[in-house]
Short mmCIF file of C-alpha atoms in Angstrom, two decimals:
data_model
loop_
_atom_site.label_atom_id
_atom_site.label_comp_id
_atom_site.label_asym_id
_atom_site.label_seq_id
_atom_site.Cartn_x
_atom_site.Cartn_y
_atom_site.Cartn_z
CA MET A 1 -40.44 -24.00 -26.85
CA THR A 2 -40.61 -23.77 -23.09
CA THR A 3 -38.36 -21.73 -20.87
CA THR A 4 -37.54 -22.25 -17.26
CA SER A 5 -36.66 -19.72 -14.65
CA PRO A 6 -33.30 -20.06 -12.95
CA SER A 7 -33.37 -21.99 -9.71
CA PRO A 8 -33.18 -19.96 -6.48
CA SER A 9 -29.64 -21.22 -5.88
CA ALA A 10 -28.55 -20.19 -9.40
CA ALA A 11 -30.15 -16.78 -8.99
CA ALA A 12 -28.36 -16.31 -5.69
CA ALA A 13 -25.06 -17.23 -7.30
CA THR A 14 -25.46 -14.51 -9.94
CA ALA A 15 -26.90 -11.82 -7.65
CA PRO A 16 -24.59 -8.85 -7.11
CA PRO A 17 -22.91 -8.74 -3.68
CA THR A 18 -24.53 -6.46 -1.13
CA ALA A 19 -23.29 -4.94 2.08
CA PRO A 20 -25.28 -5.37 5.31
CA ALA A 21 -28.14 -2.89 5.62
CA ARG A 22 -27.11 -1.67 9.08
CA VAL A 23 -23.47 -1.62 10.16
CA GLY A 24 -21.92 -0.53 13.43
CA VAL A 25 -18.27 0.37 14.03
CA LEU A 26 -16.84 0.52 17.53
CA GLY A 27 -14.01 3.03 17.47
CA GLY A 28 -13.80 5.99 15.13
CA GLY A 29 -10.04 6.45 14.81
CA ARG A 30 -8.21 6.22 11.49
CA MET A 31 -9.13 2.57 10.91
CA GLY A 32 -12.68 2.72 12.29
CA ALA A 33 -13.46 5.84 10.29
CA GLY A 34 -12.11 4.16 7.15
CA ILE A 35 -14.28 1.09 7.73
CA ALA A 36 -17.35 3.29 8.31
CA HIS A 37 -16.57 5.20 5.11
CA ALA A 38 -16.31 1.98 3.10
CA PHE A 39 -19.69 0.67 4.24
CA LEU A 40 -21.35 4.08 3.78
CA LEU A 41 -20.22 4.20 0.16
CA ALA A 42 -21.52 0.64 -0.31
CA GLY A 43 -25.03 1.70 0.74
CA SER A 44 -25.15 0.68 4.42
CA ARG A 45 -26.60 2.74 7.24
CA VAL A 46 -23.61 3.19 9.55
CA THR A 47 -23.29 4.04 13.26
CA VAL A 48 -19.94 4.75 14.91
CA VAL A 49 -19.70 4.51 18.70
CA GLU A 50 -16.85 6.19 20.57
CA ARG A 51 -15.78 6.53 24.21
CA ASP A 52 -17.04 10.11 24.74
CA ASP A 53 -18.69 13.03 22.95
CA ALA A 54 -15.43 14.65 21.86
CA ALA A 55 -14.16 11.42 20.31
CA ALA A 56 -17.54 10.88 18.61
CA GLU A 57 -17.41 14.37 17.08
CA ALA A 58 -13.85 13.75 15.86
CA ALA A 59 -14.94 10.43 14.32
CA SER A 60 -17.83 12.14 12.56
CA ALA A 61 -15.46 14.71 11.08
CA ARG A 62 -13.11 11.97 9.85
CA VAL A 63 -15.84 9.93 8.19
CA LEU A 64 -17.70 12.81 6.60
CA GLY A 65 -14.47 14.43 5.47
CA SER A 66 -13.54 11.17 3.77
CA VAL A 67 -16.96 10.98 2.14
CA ASP A 68 -16.59 14.55 0.86
CA ALA A 69 -13.19 13.64 -0.61
CA SER A 70 -14.70 10.59 -2.34
CA ILE A 71 -17.45 12.74 -3.84
CA ALA A 72 -14.86 15.23 -5.07
CA ARG A 73 -12.87 12.40 -6.70
CA GLY A 74 -15.98 11.00 -8.34
CA SER A 75 -15.68 7.66 -6.51
CA ALA A 76 -18.91 8.18 -4.54
CA THR A 77 -22.15 8.07 -6.48
CA ASP A 78 -24.65 9.45 -3.96
CA THR A 79 -25.27 12.95 -2.65
CA VAL A 80 -23.73 14.49 0.45
CA ALA A 81 -27.19 14.73 2.04
CA SER A 82 -27.87 11.03 1.42
CA TYR A 83 -24.62 9.89 3.02
CA ARG A 84 -25.14 12.14 6.03
CA ALA A 85 -28.70 10.83 6.44
CA ARG A 86 -27.35 7.27 6.72
CA PHE A 87 -24.59 8.09 9.20
CA ALA A 88 -24.65 8.62 12.96
CA THR A 89 -22.24 8.68 15.89
CA GLY A 90 -22.74 8.21 19.62
CA THR A 91 -21.24 6.92 22.84
CA ASP A 92 -23.61 4.09 23.82
CA ALA A 93 -23.17 0.53 22.49
CA ALA A 94 -26.97 0.18 22.70
CA LEU A 95 -27.02 2.09 19.39
CA PHE A 96 -25.87 -1.19 17.80
CA ALA A 97 -29.05 -3.05 18.81
CA ASP A 98 -30.51 -3.17 15.28
CA CYS A 99 -27.23 -3.69 13.41
CA ASP A 100 -26.68 -6.66 11.10
CA LEU A 101 -22.90 -6.38 11.53
CA VAL A 102 -20.68 -4.60 14.05
CA VAL A 103 -16.94 -4.26 13.46
CA GLU A 104 -14.73 -3.64 16.49
CA ALA A 105 -11.87 -1.25 15.64
CA VAL A 106 -10.31 -0.35 19.00
CA PRO A 107 -6.52 -0.32 19.57
CA GLU A 108 -4.56 -3.58 19.34
CA ASP A 109 -4.70 -4.52 23.02
CA LEU A 110 -6.10 -7.90 24.12
CA SER A 111 -7.83 -6.77 27.30
CA LEU A 112 -9.30 -3.71 25.58
CA LYS A 113 -10.66 -5.82 22.73
CA ILE A 114 -12.16 -8.40 25.10
CA GLU A 115 -13.96 -5.68 27.04
CA ALA A 116 -15.17 -4.03 23.84
CA LEU A 117 -16.40 -7.23 22.18
CA THR A 118 -18.28 -8.54 25.22
CA ARG A 119 -19.91 -5.14 25.73
CA VAL A 120 -21.05 -4.98 22.10
CA GLU A 121 -22.23 -8.60 21.87
CA ALA A 122 -24.57 -8.00 24.81
CA GLN A 123 -26.44 -5.44 22.67
CA LEU A 124 -26.79 -7.50 19.48
CA SER A 125 -29.55 -9.76 18.26
CA PRO A 126 -28.63 -13.48 18.02
CA ALA A 127 -28.56 -13.25 14.21
CA ALA A 128 -26.18 -10.28 14.06
CA ALA A 129 -22.55 -10.75 13.07
CA LEU A 130 -19.67 -9.44 15.16
CA ALA A 131 -16.20 -8.91 13.71
CA SER A 132 -12.83 -7.70 14.94
CA ASN A 133 -10.44 -5.63 12.87
CA THR A 134 -7.52 -7.09 14.82
CA SER A 135 -4.34 -7.42 12.78
CA SER A 136 -2.67 -10.05 14.96
CA ILE A 137 -4.66 -11.32 17.96
CA ALA A 138 -6.01 -14.85 17.49
CA ILE A 139 -9.72 -14.88 16.71
CA ASP A 140 -10.23 -18.01 18.83
CA GLU A 141 -8.70 -16.22 21.82
CA LEU A 142 -11.27 -13.44 21.43
CA ALA A 143 -14.12 -15.84 20.60
CA ALA A 144 -13.53 -17.74 23.85
CA VAL A 145 -15.09 -14.90 25.87
CA LEU A 146 -18.17 -14.54 23.64
CA ASP A 147 -21.58 -16.16 24.03
CA ARG A 148 -22.04 -16.63 20.27
CA PRO A 149 -18.62 -17.49 18.78
CA ALA A 150 -20.30 -18.92 15.66
CA ARG A 151 -21.35 -15.37 14.73
CA PHE A 152 -17.83 -13.96 15.17
CA LEU A 153 -14.89 -13.65 12.77
CA GLY A 154 -12.01 -11.38 11.84
CA LEU A 155 -12.37 -8.64 9.22
CA HIS A 156 -8.87 -7.21 8.92
CA PHE A 157 -8.95 -4.02 6.87
CA PHE A 158 -5.75 -2.32 5.76
CA ASN A 159 -4.56 1.24 6.24
CA PRO A 160 -5.64 3.49 4.60
CA VAL A 161 -8.98 1.73 4.17
CA PRO A 162 -10.33 3.86 1.27
CA ALA A 163 -7.26 3.17 -0.89
CA SER A 164 -6.61 -0.44 0.13
CA THR A 165 -8.16 -3.17 -2.00
CA LEU A 166 -7.61 -6.09 0.41
CA VAL A 167 -9.61 -7.39 3.37
CA GLU A 168 -8.37 -10.44 5.27
CA ILE A 169 -11.26 -12.60 6.52
CA VAL A 170 -10.17 -14.72 9.48
CA ARG A 171 -12.35 -17.67 10.36
CA GLY A 172 -12.18 -19.02 13.87
CA ALA A 173 -12.70 -22.66 14.83
CA ALA A 174 -16.34 -21.90 15.74
CA THR A 175 -17.15 -19.44 12.93
CA ASP A 176 -20.18 -20.51 10.85
CA ALA A 177 -19.22 -21.36 7.27
CA ALA A 178 -22.25 -19.34 6.13
CA LEU A 179 -20.88 -16.28 7.95
CA THR A 180 -17.54 -16.63 6.15
CA ASP A 181 -19.40 -16.81 2.82
CA ALA A 182 -21.46 -13.74 3.74
CA ALA A 183 -18.29 -11.86 4.66
CA ARG A 184 -16.83 -12.59 1.23
CA SER A 185 -19.93 -11.03 -0.33
CA TRP A 186 -19.69 -7.97 1.92
CA VAL A 187 -16.06 -7.40 0.98
CA HIS A 188 -16.88 -7.66 -2.73
CA ALA A 189 -19.73 -5.17 -2.19
CA LEU A 190 -17.15 -2.74 -0.78
CA GLY A 191 -15.21 -3.02 -4.03
CA LYS A 192 -12.38 -4.87 -2.32
CA THR A 193 -10.86 -8.34 -2.63
CA PRO A 194 -11.22 -10.86 0.22
CA ILE A 195 -8.72 -13.49 1.23
CA VAL A 196 -9.81 -16.14 3.75
CA VAL A 197 -7.30 -17.47 6.26
CA ALA A 198 -7.51 -19.86 9.18
CA ASP A 199 -7.01 -18.42 12.63
CA ALA A 200 -3.39 -18.11 13.77
CA PRO A 201 -1.44 -15.33 15.50
CA GLY A 202 -0.70 -12.65 12.90
CA PHE A 203 -2.86 -14.47 10.32
CA ALA A 204 -1.17 -14.25 6.88
CA SER A 205 -0.66 -10.55 6.23
CA SER A 206 0.65 -9.29 9.59
CA ARG A 207 2.85 -12.34 10.12
CA LEU A 208 4.64 -11.82 6.82
CA GLY A 209 4.62 -8.03 6.92
CA VAL A 210 5.96 -7.80 10.48
CA ALA A 211 8.68 -10.37 9.78
CA LEU A 212 9.96 -8.24 6.89
CA GLY A 213 9.63 -5.00 8.87
CA LEU A 214 11.52 -6.34 11.89
CA GLU A 215 14.39 -7.61 9.73
CA ALA A 216 14.59 -4.19 8.02
CA ILE A 217 14.84 -2.54 11.47
CA ARG A 218 17.61 -4.96 12.48
CA MET A 219 19.50 -4.11 9.27
CA LEU A 220 19.21 -0.40 10.05
CA GLU A 221 20.29 -1.07 13.65
CA ASP A 222 23.34 -3.01 12.41
CA GLY A 223 24.36 -0.24 9.99
CA VAL A 224 23.83 -2.39 6.87
CA ALA A 225 22.29 0.54 4.96
CA SER A 226 20.24 3.69 5.46
CA ALA A 227 16.47 3.56 5.88
CA ALA A 228 15.99 5.02 2.39
CA ASP A 229 18.31 2.48 0.78
CA ILE A 230 16.76 -0.48 2.61
CA ASP A 231 13.34 0.65 1.42
CA ALA A 232 14.62 1.21 -2.13
CA ALA A 233 15.89 -2.37 -2.19
CA MET A 234 12.32 -3.57 -1.75
CA THR A 235 10.47 -1.00 -3.86
CA LEU A 236 12.87 -1.14 -6.82
CA GLY A 237 14.22 -4.66 -6.48
CA TYR A 238 11.05 -6.47 -5.46
CA LYS A 239 8.39 -4.02 -6.70
CA HIS A 240 6.84 -3.47 -3.28
CA PRO A 241 4.67 -0.33 -3.39
CA VAL A 242 6.30 1.00 -0.20
CA GLY A 243 9.41 -0.01 1.71
CA PRO A 244 9.18 -1.83 5.08
CA LEU A 245 10.56 1.06 7.14
CA ARG A 246 8.36 3.72 5.56
CA LEU A 247 5.40 1.34 5.98
CA THR A 248 6.25 0.96 9.67
CA ASP A 249 6.16 4.75 9.97
CA LEU A 250 2.73 4.80 8.31
CA VAL A 251 1.33 2.00 10.48
CA GLY A 252 2.86 3.45 13.66
CA LEU A 253 5.94 2.17 15.45
CA ASP A 254 3.89 1.61 18.62
CA VAL A 255 1.36 -0.48 16.69
CA ARG A 256 4.11 -2.57 15.10
CA LEU A 257 5.82 -3.02 18.46
CA GLY A 258 2.59 -4.28 20.03
CA ILE A 259 2.04 -6.77 17.22
CA ALA A 260 5.66 -7.96 17.38
CA GLU A 261 5.42 -8.52 21.14
CA TYR A 262 2.23 -10.53 20.71
CA LEU A 263 3.75 -12.64 17.93
CA ALA A 264 6.96 -13.20 19.91
CA ALA A 265 4.91 -14.46 22.86
CA HIS A 266 2.95 -16.88 20.66
CA LEU A 267 5.35 -17.82 17.85
CA GLY A 268 8.79 -17.48 19.36
CA PRO A 269 11.90 -15.29 19.43
CA ARG A 270 12.07 -14.70 15.67
CA PHE A 271 9.47 -11.97 16.26
CA GLU A 272 11.32 -10.38 19.22
CA PRO A 273 11.25 -6.60 18.64
CA PRO A 274 14.67 -5.03 17.93
CA ALA A 275 16.09 -2.69 20.57
CA LEU A 276 15.92 0.20 18.08
CA LEU A 277 12.16 -0.18 17.74
CA ARG A 278 11.69 -0.24 21.50
CA ARG A 279 13.89 2.84 21.95
CA LEU A 280 12.10 4.91 19.31
CA VAL A 281 8.70 4.08 20.79
CA ALA A 282 9.92 4.92 24.31
CA GLU A 283 11.14 8.30 23.00
CA GLY A 284 7.75 9.01 21.42
CA HIS A 285 8.93 8.66 17.83
CA LEU A 286 5.94 6.74 16.47
CA GLY A 287 6.17 7.52 12.76
CA ARG A 288 4.01 9.81 10.69
CA LYS A 289 1.47 10.47 13.45
CA SER A 290 4.16 11.90 15.75
CA GLY A 291 6.18 13.59 13.01
CA ARG A 292 9.19 11.31 13.27
CA GLY A 293 9.99 7.61 13.09
CA PHE A 294 12.50 6.14 10.70
CA TYR A 295 11.81 9.22 8.58
CA ASP A 296 11.13 12.86 9.37
CA TRP A 297 7.48 13.64 8.53
CA ASP A 298 7.43 17.30 9.55
CA ASP A 299 8.55 18.53 6.11
#
């Protein structure tokens, strides 16, 4: 009896997913640090670039603190020394020169993202992939300023990254199909589930999530019910893990306002931010990060 080896294509189909060997993250805030943590745990060598030395040090503390917590929980399989040896921070985008993938994770501002993406792309090899963690800005709008739009796509991670199991892959009109397939493999290697959506303002997740959140704010504004009761209607009645107002506090009222303004400009008045949201942001009540939003977080 003769046996045959599996074809290369069959072997590739059964090979376990792997993360890119070298990953860069631009921006080491809560989201960027979470993305860096996810790729570190998946075996990548990770570099985070921040705007200055103080921000880079803060990013390092966030990432390594998260790694330490994962080790303590038993969800990280390597040693502290090994993770630290594969992790670096800095302030120069030239540190991304040998990366296979760089994920931009700067705040949700169009001009800021355009500046960041063009600066990073100038440092990358032609084969490297560039991704944005944008939660609402159209990928084609960002791709229009890039020299290699075929190597660009959206990788929308969710907050908090370590606990979230979803990553939204957004393919632009020019995104290579092979890059989308590779991104699916990367997400599986992170232990998360990918969904692939076509480019549109707000994609799938933010468009639906913001619509629900804005209506909840209008209900609170109109005196329909308290914040706690509106949230309970969704957690108990619809089995949502967290109510829309508490989720807005977790995301940040300023972040949700920015997304709503962008969606209103592109999709129409149904996404117009309620006056209550604008007032709370103007008063500095941004949710959990400021201590107060629709809930009091100081307790």
